[in-house]
Amino acid sequence: MQTDPPPVTDRRVAEREAIGASAFRRDIVDAAPPQPVILRGQAADWQVVRTAASGDRAIAQYLAGFGGGEPLDVMVGPPEIGGRFFYRDDLLGFNFHRERVPLINLLGLLLRLAEERVEAPPAIYASAAAAPAHLPGWAAANPIDLPPVDAVPRLWIGNATQVATHFDASPNLAICVAGRRRFTLFPPAQLKNLYVGPLDNTLAGPPSSMVDPDAPDLARYPRFADALPHAVVAELEPGDALFIPALWWHHVRARDAVNVLVNYWWAEVSANKPFNALVHAMMSVRDLPPDQKQAWRAWFDHLVFAEDADEAAAHLPDRARGIMGLPGDERTDRMRRYLLTMLGSGD
């Protein structure tokens, strides 16, 4: 079996003991600004975590008990990728393919590879499998009250693999269930130094960094050296939880032959809308002459990014503010109708 590289930094994510829902919201989610935090042993009492302590076969048998759902979306890569799911050299495709696999078949394959101690196994990873569809009964068997009640548990099941450095547009609570995980995290401000890959041809949704943090090519990506002093590492054992604030970049290494993680995403607003707005701004603003770009920057700063942006129309009576009114369902509906009209006209 391959040996994990050492962490890229000695800087570690802050830790605290397991906490209740109100403290989680007050001290962690609503912190200004929120920071990554490890909650040691947060899920140590889960039945699945206690079962995983008995070994790979025990956890496989436990998970098989939830196997009445739909097949899982599984990423499969050849042994030569070393567990690192990524692009092909031409960046037009990927070094893996996807299969729809029943849970029992996936678990059987992972267990066989683990028990036979295959030295160079294929990379196998079921990603973001929504529990209600794929593992019905999971939420009731392994309850948690930290995320909002409508946050869907999603399972990540595989062998020793790597997920390229990426971000989530929503807050994320990730709980290590079986095996060990290493997260390497970078704050949102390091965007420029992470060398973002294609925006519209991604590995699994959000864009990814082109840099392998465990083996960075600094000749090709020299600014990554400026990102490293800002990196922090979280080493998770079964039962540990990690809170990742929205837009924080994270590389994930699953470190054992059978790994299981469950995560919860939630958003105060639609997570994809800001990214869609960014792409539209790239199309309509980025290529303007410099003087016009500077003028539009003033508009964006005034109406979007300023701390007092909601007061930009305070000089107008309420009835005349239109889409510059205060936040609310009525303003959102008005904005949506306005955008549909304008985009429908081709402008």
C-alpha positions as a LaTeX table, in Angstrom:
\begin{tabular}{lrrr}
\hline
Residue & $x$ (\AA) & $y$ (\AA) & $z$ (\AA) \\
\hline
Met1 & 0.00 & 0.00 & 0.00 \\
Gln2 & 1.25 & 3.51 & $-0.79$ \\
Thr3 & 2.48 & 5.76 & 2.00 \\
Asp4 & 0.74 & 9.08 & 2.59 \\
Pro5 & 2.90 & 12.17 & 2.12 \\
Pro6 & 3.40 & 14.37 & 5.18 \\
Pro7 & 1.09 & 17.37 & 5.69 \\
Val8 & 2.02 & 20.43 & 3.66 \\
Thr9 & 2.13 & 22.59 & 6.79 \\
Asp10 & 2.39 & 22.33 & 10.57 \\
Arg11 & $-0.48$ & 24.81 & 10.97 \\
Arg12 & $-3.53$ & 22.98 & 12.25 \\
Val13 & $-7.24$ & 23.72 & 12.24 \\
Ala14 & $-8.57$ & 24.87 & 15.61 \\
Glu15 & $-10.17$ & 22.16 & 17.72 \\
Arg16 & $-12.78$ & 21.89 & 20.41 \\
Glu17 & $-14.77$ & 19.12 & 22.06 \\
Ala18 & $-18.22$ & 18.05 & 20.95 \\
Ile19 & $-20.81$ & 20.81 & 21.38 \\
Gly20 & $-24.55$ & 21.36 & 21.23 \\
Ala21 & $-26.58$ & 22.92 & 18.43 \\
Ser22 & $-26.93$ & 26.40 & 19.97 \\
Ala23 & $-23.20$ & 26.72 & 20.67 \\
Phe24 & $-22.42$ & 25.42 & 17.18 \\
Arg25 & $-24.56$ & 28.12 & 15.61 \\
Arg26 & $-23.43$ & 30.91 & 17.94 \\
Asp27 & $-19.71$ & 30.20 & 18.25 \\
Ile28 & $-18.86$ & 28.58 & 14.92 \\
Val29 & $-21.36$ & 29.14 & 12.11 \\
Asp30 & $-22.16$ & 32.75 & 13.03 \\
Ala31 & $-18.59$ & 33.73 & 13.96 \\
Ala32 & $-17.33$ & 36.82 & 12.12 \\
Pro33 & $-15.66$ & 35.66 & 10.03 \\
Pro34 & $-16.32$ & 31.91 & 10.38 \\
Gln35 & $-13.25$ & 29.68 & 10.53 \\
Pro36 & $-12.73$ & 25.93 & 10.08 \\
Val37 & $-13.11$ & 24.04 & 13.36 \\
Ile38 & $-12.64$ & 20.38 & 14.29 \\
Leu39 & $-15.21$ & 19.00 & 16.74 \\
Arg40 & $-13.44$ & 16.03 & 18.26 \\
Gly41 & $-15.69$ & 13.07 & 18.94 \\
Gln42 & $-18.85$ & 14.91 & 17.84 \\
Ala43 & $-20.31$ & 11.69 & 16.38 \\
Ala44 & $-18.45$ & 9.18 & 18.55 \\
Asp45 & $-21.75$ & 7.78 & 19.84 \\
Trp46 & $-23.16$ & 7.05 & 16.38 \\
Gln47 & $-23.86$ & 3.38 & 15.85 \\
Val48 & $-22.00$ & 3.50 & 12.54 \\
Val49 & $-18.86$ & 4.90 & 14.19 \\
Arg50 & $-18.91$ & 2.28 & 16.94 \\
Thr51 & $-19.39$ & $-0.42$ & 14.30 \\
Ala52 & $-16.51$ & 0.89 & 12.19 \\
Ala53 & $-14.18$ & 0.39 & 15.17 \\
Ser54 & $-14.62$ & $-3.38$ & 14.67 \\
Gly55 & $-13.01$ & $-3.30$ & 11.23 \\
Asp56 & $-13.69$ & $-3.10$ & 7.52 \\
Arg57 & $-15.99$ & $-6.11$ & 7.34 \\
Ala58 & $-18.12$ & $-4.82$ & 10.20 \\
Ile59 & $-18.64$ & $-1.41$ & 8.60 \\
Ala60 & $-19.35$ & $-2.97$ & 5.21 \\
Gln61 & $-22.00$ & $-5.23$ & 6.70 \\
Tyr62 & $-23.54$ & $-2.32$ & 8.60 \\
Leu63 & $-23.78$ & $-0.14$ & 5.51 \\
Ala64 & $-25.18$ & $-3.02$ & 3.47 \\
Gly65 & $-28.18$ & $-2.90$ & 5.76 \\
Phe66 & $-29.15$ & 0.41 & 4.12 \\
Gly67 & $-28.88$ & $-1.06$ & 0.64 \\
Gly68 & $-32.47$ & $-0.71$ & $-0.47$ \\
Gly69 & $-31.94$ & 2.55 & $-2.33$ \\
Glu70 & $-30.87$ & 3.62 & $-5.79$ \\
Pro71 & $-27.44$ & 2.70 & $-7.21$ \\
Leu72 & $-24.64$ & 5.12 & $-6.33$ \\
Asp73 & $-22.68$ & 7.35 & $-8.70$ \\
Val74 & $-19.16$ & 5.89 & $-8.40$ \\
Met75 & $-15.93$ & 7.38 & $-9.77$ \\
Val76 & $-13.49$ & 4.68 & $-10.92$ \\
Gly77 & $-9.87$ & 5.39 & $-11.87$ \\
Pro78 & $-7.06$ & 3.06 & $-12.92$ \\
Pro79 & $-4.30$ & 2.15 & $-10.45$ \\
Glu80 & $-1.78$ & 4.43 & $-12.17$ \\
Ile81 & $-3.55$ & 7.62 & $-11.02$ \\
Gly82 & $-2.54$ & 6.81 & $-7.45$ \\
Gly83 & $-6.00$ & 7.58 & $-6.12$ \\
Arg84 & $-5.95$ & 11.19 & $-7.38$ \\
Phe85 & $-9.05$ & 11.97 & $-9.40$ \\
Phe86 & $-8.17$ & 14.73 & $-11.84$ \\
Tyr87 & $-8.12$ & 15.88 & $-15.45$ \\
Arg88 & $-6.42$ & 14.16 & $-18.32$ \\
Asp89 & $-3.33$ & 15.92 & $-19.61$ \\
Asp90 & $-5.36$ & 17.65 & $-22.34$ \\
Leu91 & $-7.82$ & 19.05 & $-19.72$ \\
Leu92 & $-10.73$ & 18.05 & $-21.98$ \\
Gly93 & $-11.61$ & 14.91 & $-20.04$ \\
Phe94 & $-10.83$ & 13.15 & $-16.79$ \\
Asn95 & $-8.56$ & 10.36 & $-15.60$ \\
Phe96 & $-11.55$ & 8.37 & $-14.34$ \\
His97 & $-14.97$ & 7.25 & $-15.47$ \\
Arg98 & $-18.32$ & 7.00 & $-13.70$ \\
Glu99 & $-20.48$ & 3.97 & $-13.07$ \\
Arg100 & $-23.84$ & 3.42 & $-11.41$ \\
Val101 & $-23.19$ & 0.73 & $-8.78$ \\
Pro102 & $-25.54$ & $-0.82$ & $-6.19$ \\
Leu103 & $-24.35$ & $-0.24$ & $-2.64$ \\
Ile104 & $-23.85$ & $-3.94$ & $-1.92$ \\
Asn105 & $-21.62$ & $-4.33$ & $-4.99$ \\
Leu106 & $-19.53$ & $-1.29$ & $-4.07$ \\
Leu107 & $-19.01$ & $-2.54$ & $-0.53$ \\
Gly108 & $-18.12$ & $-6.02$ & $-1.74$ \\
Leu109 & $-15.44$ & $-4.67$ & $-4.08$ \\
Leu110 & $-13.93$ & $-2.36$ & $-1.45$ \\
Leu111 & $-13.88$ & $-5.17$ & 1.10 \\
Arg112 & $-12.22$ & $-7.60$ & $-1.31$ \\
Leu113 & $-9.51$ & $-5.09$ & $-2.25$ \\
Ala114 & $-8.90$ & $-4.32$ & 1.43 \\
Glu115 & $-8.77$ & $-7.92$ & 2.62 \\
Glu116 & $-6.56$ & $-9.03$ & $-0.27$ \\
Arg117 & $-4.26$ & $-6.06$ & 0.45 \\
Val118 & $-4.03$ & $-5.20$ & $-3.23$ \\
Glu119 & $-0.88$ & $-3.11$ & $-3.55$ \\
Ala120 & $-2.08$ & $-0.88$ & $-6.41$ \\
Pro121 & $-5.88$ & $-0.95$ & $-6.39$ \\
Pro122 & $-8.12$ & 1.03 & $-8.69$ \\
Ala123 & $-9.36$ & 4.30 & $-7.24$ \\
Ile124 & $-13.01$ & 3.90 & $-6.19$ \\
Tyr125 & $-15.19$ & 6.63 & $-4.75$ \\
Ala126 & $-18.92$ & 7.04 & $-4.34$ \\
Ser127 & $-19.40$ & 10.78 & $-3.88$ \\
Ala128 & $-22.17$ & 12.82 & $-2.28$ \\
Ala129 & $-24.73$ & 10.00 & $-2.21$ \\
Ala130 & $-27.87$ & 11.53 & $-0.71$ \\
Ala131 & $-28.91$ & 9.20 & 2.10 \\
Pro132 & $-32.69$ & 9.34 & 1.52 \\
Ala133 & $-32.25$ & 8.09 & $-2.05$ \\
His134 & $-29.28$ & 5.76 & $-1.69$ \\
Leu135 & $-29.14$ & 4.66 & 1.97 \\
Pro136 & $-32.72$ & 5.00 & 3.23 \\
Gly137 & $-32.94$ & 4.98 & 7.01 \\
Trp138 & $-29.47$ & 6.45 & 7.55 \\
Ala139 & $-30.62$ & 9.75 & 9.08 \\
Ala140 & $-32.83$ & 8.06 & 11.67 \\
Ala141 & $-30.10$ & 5.60 & 12.63 \\
Asn142 & $-27.39$ & 8.27 & 12.92 \\
Pro143 & $-29.06$ & 11.54 & 13.98 \\
Ile144 & $-27.35$ & 14.90 & 14.49 \\
Asp145 & $-28.80$ & 18.28 & 15.45 \\
Leu146 & $-25.98$ & 20.63 & 14.42 \\
Pro147 & $-26.95$ & 21.35 & 10.78 \\
Pro148 & $-30.41$ & 22.72 & 9.93 \\
Val149 & $-33.12$ & 20.07 & 9.95 \\
Asp150 & $-33.48$ & 20.19 & 6.15 \\
Ala151 & $-29.75$ & 19.55 & 5.51 \\
Val152 & $-29.48$ & 16.22 & 3.69 \\
Pro153 & $-26.84$ & 13.72 & 4.87 \\
Arg154 & $-24.61$ & 12.67 & 1.97 \\
Leu155 & $-22.28$ & 9.67 & 2.04 \\
Trp156 & $-18.78$ & 9.45 & 0.57 \\
Ile157 & $-17.58$ & 5.84 & 0.39 \\
Gly158 & $-14.34$ & 4.63 & $-1.17$ \\
Asn159 & $-10.75$ & 3.55 & $-0.74$ \\
Ala160 & $-7.53$ & 5.58 & $-0.47$ \\
Thr161 & $-8.31$ & 8.46 & $-2.82$ \\
Gln162 & $-7.87$ & 12.21 & $-3.18$ \\
Val163 & $-10.39$ & 14.91 & $-4.03$ \\
Ala164 & $-8.73$ & 17.89 & $-5.73$ \\
Thr165 & $-8.71$ & 21.24 & $-3.92$ \\
His166 & $-12.13$ & 22.83 & $-4.43$ \\
Phe167 & $-14.65$ & 24.98 & $-2.58$ \\
Asp168 & $-18.28$ & 24.61 & $-1.58$ \\
Ala169 & $-20.59$ & 27.58 & $-1.97$ \\
Ser170 & $-22.40$ & 26.50 & 1.23 \\
Pro171 & $-21.23$ & 25.84 & 4.79 \\
Asn172 & $-20.19$ & 22.22 & 5.19 \\
Leu173 & $-20.15$ & 19.89 & 8.19 \\
Ala174 & $-18.10$ & 16.78 & 7.37 \\
Ile175 & $-18.05$ & 13.80 & 9.75 \\
Cys176 & $-15.48$ & 11.04 & 9.50 \\
Val177 & $-17.23$ & 7.69 & 9.99 \\
Ala178 & $-14.66$ & 5.04 & 9.02 \\
Gly179 & $-10.99$ & 5.34 & 8.10 \\
Arg180 & $-8.93$ & 8.50 & 8.45 \\
Arg181 & $-9.20$ & 11.74 & 6.49 \\
Arg182 & $-6.83$ & 14.61 & 5.96 \\
Phe183 & $-8.22$ & 17.99 & 4.89 \\
Thr184 & $-5.86$ & 20.70 & 3.66 \\
Leu185 & $-7.67$ & 24.03 & 3.67 \\
Phe186 & $-7.02$ & 27.49 & 2.22 \\
Pro187 & $-9.02$ & 30.67 & 2.93 \\
Pro188 & $-11.08$ & 32.19 & 0.09 \\
Ala189 & $-8.62$ & 35.05 & $-0.39$ \\
Gln190 & $-6.04$ & 32.57 & $-1.76$ \\
Leu191 & $-8.10$ & 32.13 & $-4.95$ \\
Lys192 & $-5.46$ & 33.75 & $-7.18$ \\
Asn193 & $-2.66$ & 31.58 & $-5.80$ \\
Leu194 & $-4.51$ & 28.29 & $-6.31$ \\
Tyr195 & $-4.66$ & 28.41 & $-10.13$ \\
Val196 & $-8.30$ & 27.56 & $-10.78$ \\
Gly197 & $-9.07$ & 25.04 & $-13.51$ \\
Pro198 & $-11.86$ & 25.22 & $-16.12$ \\
Leu199 & $-15.08$ & 26.76 & $-14.77$ \\
Asp200 & $-17.44$ & 24.93 & $-17.12$ \\
Asn201 & $-15.73$ & 21.53 & $-17.27$ \\
Thr202 & $-15.30$ & 20.44 & $-13.68$ \\
Leu203 & $-14.55$ & 17.22 & $-11.86$ \\
Ala204 & $-17.72$ & 17.21 & $-9.77$ \\
Gly205 & $-19.50$ & 20.56 & $-9.74$ \\
Pro206 & $-17.38$ & 23.40 & $-8.32$ \\
Pro207 & $-14.11$ & 24.42 & $-10.02$ \\
Ser208 & $-10.90$ & 22.86 & $-8.69$ \\
Ser209 & $-7.34$ & 24.05 & $-8.20$ \\
Met210 & $-4.88$ & 22.74 & $-10.75$ \\
Val211 & $-2.19$ & 22.33 & $-8.07$ \\
Asp212 & $-1.60$ & 19.06 & $-6.23$ \\
Pro213 & $-0.87$ & 20.37 & $-2.71$ \\
Asp214 & 0.95 & 17.17 & $-1.77$ \\
Ala215 & 3.34 & 17.50 & $-4.75$ \\
Pro216 & 3.11 & 21.08 & $-6.06$ \\
Asp217 & 4.83 & 21.95 & $-9.33$ \\
Leu218 & 6.10 & 25.38 & $-8.33$ \\
Ala219 & 7.79 & 25.92 & $-11.67$ \\
Arg220 & 4.39 & 25.75 & $-13.34$ \\
Tyr221 & 2.37 & 27.25 & $-10.48$ \\
Pro222 & 4.78 & 29.60 & $-8.67$ \\
Arg223 & 2.14 & 31.62 & $-6.78$ \\
Phe224 & 1.12 & 28.48 & $-4.90$ \\
Ala225 & 4.16 & 29.13 & $-2.70$ \\
Asp226 & 2.30 & 32.25 & $-1.49$ \\
Ala227 & $-0.75$ & 30.16 & $-0.61$ \\
Leu228 & 1.11 & 27.63 & 1.53 \\
Pro229 & 1.68 & 29.96 & 4.53 \\
His230 & $-2.11$ & 30.30 & 4.74 \\
Ala231 & $-2.85$ & 26.56 & 4.58 \\
Val232 & $-4.19$ & 24.69 & 7.60 \\
Val233 & $-4.55$ & 20.93 & 8.04 \\
Ala234 & $-7.24$ & 18.87 & 9.75 \\
Glu235 & $-6.55$ & 15.22 & 10.58 \\
Leu236 & $-9.81$ & 13.39 & 11.30 \\
Glu237 & $-10.43$ & 10.07 & 13.02 \\
Pro238 & $-13.79$ & 8.24 & 13.09 \\
Gly239 & $-16.32$ & 10.27 & 15.05 \\
Asp240 & $-14.62$ & 13.62 & 14.44 \\
Ala241 & $-16.46$ & 16.42 & 12.63 \\
Leu242 & $-15.03$ & 19.33 & 10.64 \\
Phe243 & $-16.87$ & 22.56 & 9.97 \\
Ile244 & $-15.78$ & 24.22 & 6.71 \\
Pro245 & $-17.13$ & 27.73 & 6.09 \\
Ala246 & $-18.57$ & 28.54 & 2.67 \\
Leu247 & $-15.99$ & 29.26 & $-0.04$ \\
Trp248 & $-13.03$ & 27.83 & 1.88 \\
Trp249 & $-10.87$ & 25.71 & $-0.42$ \\
His250 & $-10.15$ & 22.16 & 0.70 \\
His251 & $-8.20$ & 19.16 & $-0.56$ \\
Val252 & $-9.37$ & 15.84 & 0.89 \\
Arg253 & $-7.26$ & 12.71 & 1.24 \\
Ala254 & $-8.95$ & 9.48 & 2.35 \\
Arg255 & $-6.17$ & 7.47 & 3.94 \\
Asp256 & $-7.38$ & 3.87 & 4.34 \\
Ala257 & $-8.60$ & 0.94 & 2.28 \\
Val258 & $-12.22$ & 1.52 & 3.36 \\
Asn259 & $-13.29$ & 5.10 & 4.10 \\
Val260 & $-16.71$ & 6.50 & 4.89 \\
Leu261 & $-17.60$ & 10.14 & 5.46 \\
Val262 & $-20.96$ & 11.86 & 5.76 \\
Asn263 & $-21.43$ & 15.56 & 5.15 \\
Tyr264 & $-24.16$ & 18.17 & 5.34 \\
Trp265 & $-24.41$ & 21.30 & 3.17 \\
Trp266 & $-26.81$ & 24.13 & 3.81 \\
Ala267 & $-27.19$ & 27.68 & 2.58 \\
Glu268 & $-28.92$ & 30.80 & 3.81 \\
Val269 & $-29.50$ & 31.71 & 0.14 \\
Ser270 & $-29.14$ & 29.75 & $-3.08$ \\
Ala271 & $-25.49$ & 28.75 & $-3.24$ \\
Asn272 & $-25.17$ & 28.80 & $-7.03$ \\
Lys273 & $-26.56$ & 32.27 & $-7.72$ \\
Pro274 & $-23.39$ & 34.26 & $-6.92$ \\
Phe275 & $-21.33$ & 32.02 & $-9.20$ \\
Asn276 & $-23.86$ & 32.42 & $-12.00$ \\
Ala277 & $-23.70$ & 36.18 & $-11.52$ \\
Leu278 & $-19.90$ & 36.01 & $-11.71$ \\
Val279 & $-20.00$ & 34.20 & $-15.05$ \\
His280 & $-22.51$ & 36.70 & $-16.41$ \\
Ala281 & $-20.24$ & 39.55 & $-15.27$ \\
Met282 & $-17.33$ & 37.90 & $-17.06$ \\
Met283 & $-19.39$ & 37.87 & $-20.23$ \\
Ser284 & $-20.74$ & 41.41 & $-19.97$ \\
Val285 & $-18.12$ & 43.43 & $-18.05$ \\
Arg286 & $-14.66$ & 41.85 & $-18.10$ \\
Asp287 & $-13.81$ & 42.68 & $-21.72$ \\
Leu288 & $-14.93$ & 46.32 & $-21.69$ \\
Pro289 & $-12.39$ & 49.11 & $-22.18$ \\
Pro290 & $-10.48$ & 49.91 & $-18.95$ \\
Asp291 & $-12.28$ & 53.21 & $-18.32$ \\
Gln292 & $-15.69$ & 51.54 & $-18.61$ \\
Lys293 & $-14.62$ & 48.66 & $-16.37$ \\
Gln294 & $-13.54$ & 51.17 & $-13.75$ \\
Ala295 & $-16.89$ & 52.94 & $-14.00$ \\
Trp296 & $-18.78$ & 49.68 & $-13.59$ \\
Arg297 & $-16.58$ & 48.79 & $-10.61$ \\
Ala298 & $-18.06$ & 51.85 & $-8.90$ \\
Trp299 & $-21.56$ & 50.51 & $-9.57$ \\
Phe300 & $-20.71$ & 47.07 & $-8.19$ \\
Asp301 & $-19.04$ & 48.55 & $-5.12$ \\
His302 & $-21.98$ & 50.86 & $-4.47$ \\
Leu303 & $-24.86$ & 48.41 & $-5.03$ \\
Val304 & $-23.31$ & 45.02 & $-4.22$ \\
Phe305 & $-20.13$ & 45.03 & $-2.15$ \\
Ala306 & $-20.45$ & 48.09 & 0.09 \\
Glu307 & $-21.41$ & 47.33 & 3.67 \\
Asp308 & $-24.23$ & 49.89 & 3.36 \\
Ala309 & $-25.40$ & 48.67 & $-0.09$ \\
Asp310 & $-28.94$ & 48.17 & 1.22 \\
Glu311 & $-29.08$ & 51.93 & 1.87 \\
Ala312 & $-28.08$ & 52.92 & $-1.67$ \\
Ala313 & $-31.65$ & 53.97 & $-2.44$ \\
Ala314 & $-32.42$ & 55.54 & 0.93 \\
His315 & $-32.90$ & 58.91 & $-0.76$ \\
Leu316 & $-35.90$ & 57.52 & $-2.70$ \\
Pro317 & $-39.37$ & 56.93 & $-1.28$ \\
Asp318 & $-40.18$ & 53.25 & $-0.70$ \\
Arg319 & $-42.68$ & 53.16 & $-3.56$ \\
Ala320 & $-40.01$ & 54.27 & $-6.06$ \\
Arg321 & $-37.09$ & 52.05 & $-5.05$ \\
Gly322 & $-38.05$ & 49.08 & $-7.22$ \\
Ile323 & $-35.25$ & 46.52 & $-7.44$ \\
Met324 & $-33.11$ & 48.72 & $-5.17$ \\
Gly325 & $-35.53$ & 48.12 & $-2.30$ \\
Leu326 & $-34.70$ & 46.36 & 0.94 \\
Pro327 & $-34.22$ & 42.55 & 0.91 \\
Gly328 & $-37.35$ & 40.43 & 0.89 \\
Asp329 & $-39.49$ & 38.13 & $-1.21$ \\
Glu330 & $-41.16$ & 41.03 & $-2.99$ \\
Arg331 & $-37.83$ & 42.52 & $-4.08$ \\
Thr332 & $-36.52$ & 39.10 & $-5.15$ \\
Asp333 & $-39.59$ & 38.51 & $-7.31$ \\
Arg334 & $-39.26$ & 41.99 & $-8.83$ \\
Met335 & $-35.58$ & 41.37 & $-9.62$ \\
Arg336 & $-36.37$ & 38.00 & $-11.18$ \\
Arg337 & $-39.04$ & 39.50 & $-13.44$ \\
Tyr338 & $-36.70$ & 42.33 & $-14.42$ \\
Leu339 & $-33.87$ & 39.94 & $-15.30$ \\
Leu340 & $-36.14$ & 37.63 & $-17.29$ \\
Thr341 & $-37.38$ & 40.60 & $-19.27$ \\
Met342 & $-33.89$ & 41.98 & $-19.93$ \\
Leu343 & $-32.28$ & 38.63 & $-20.76$ \\
Gly344 & $-35.23$ & 37.72 & $-22.95$ \\
Ser345 & $-34.64$ & 40.86 & $-24.97$ \\
Gly346 & $-31.03$ & 39.79 & $-25.68$ \\
Asp347 & $-29.48$ & 42.64 & $-23.65$ \\
\hline
\end{tabular}
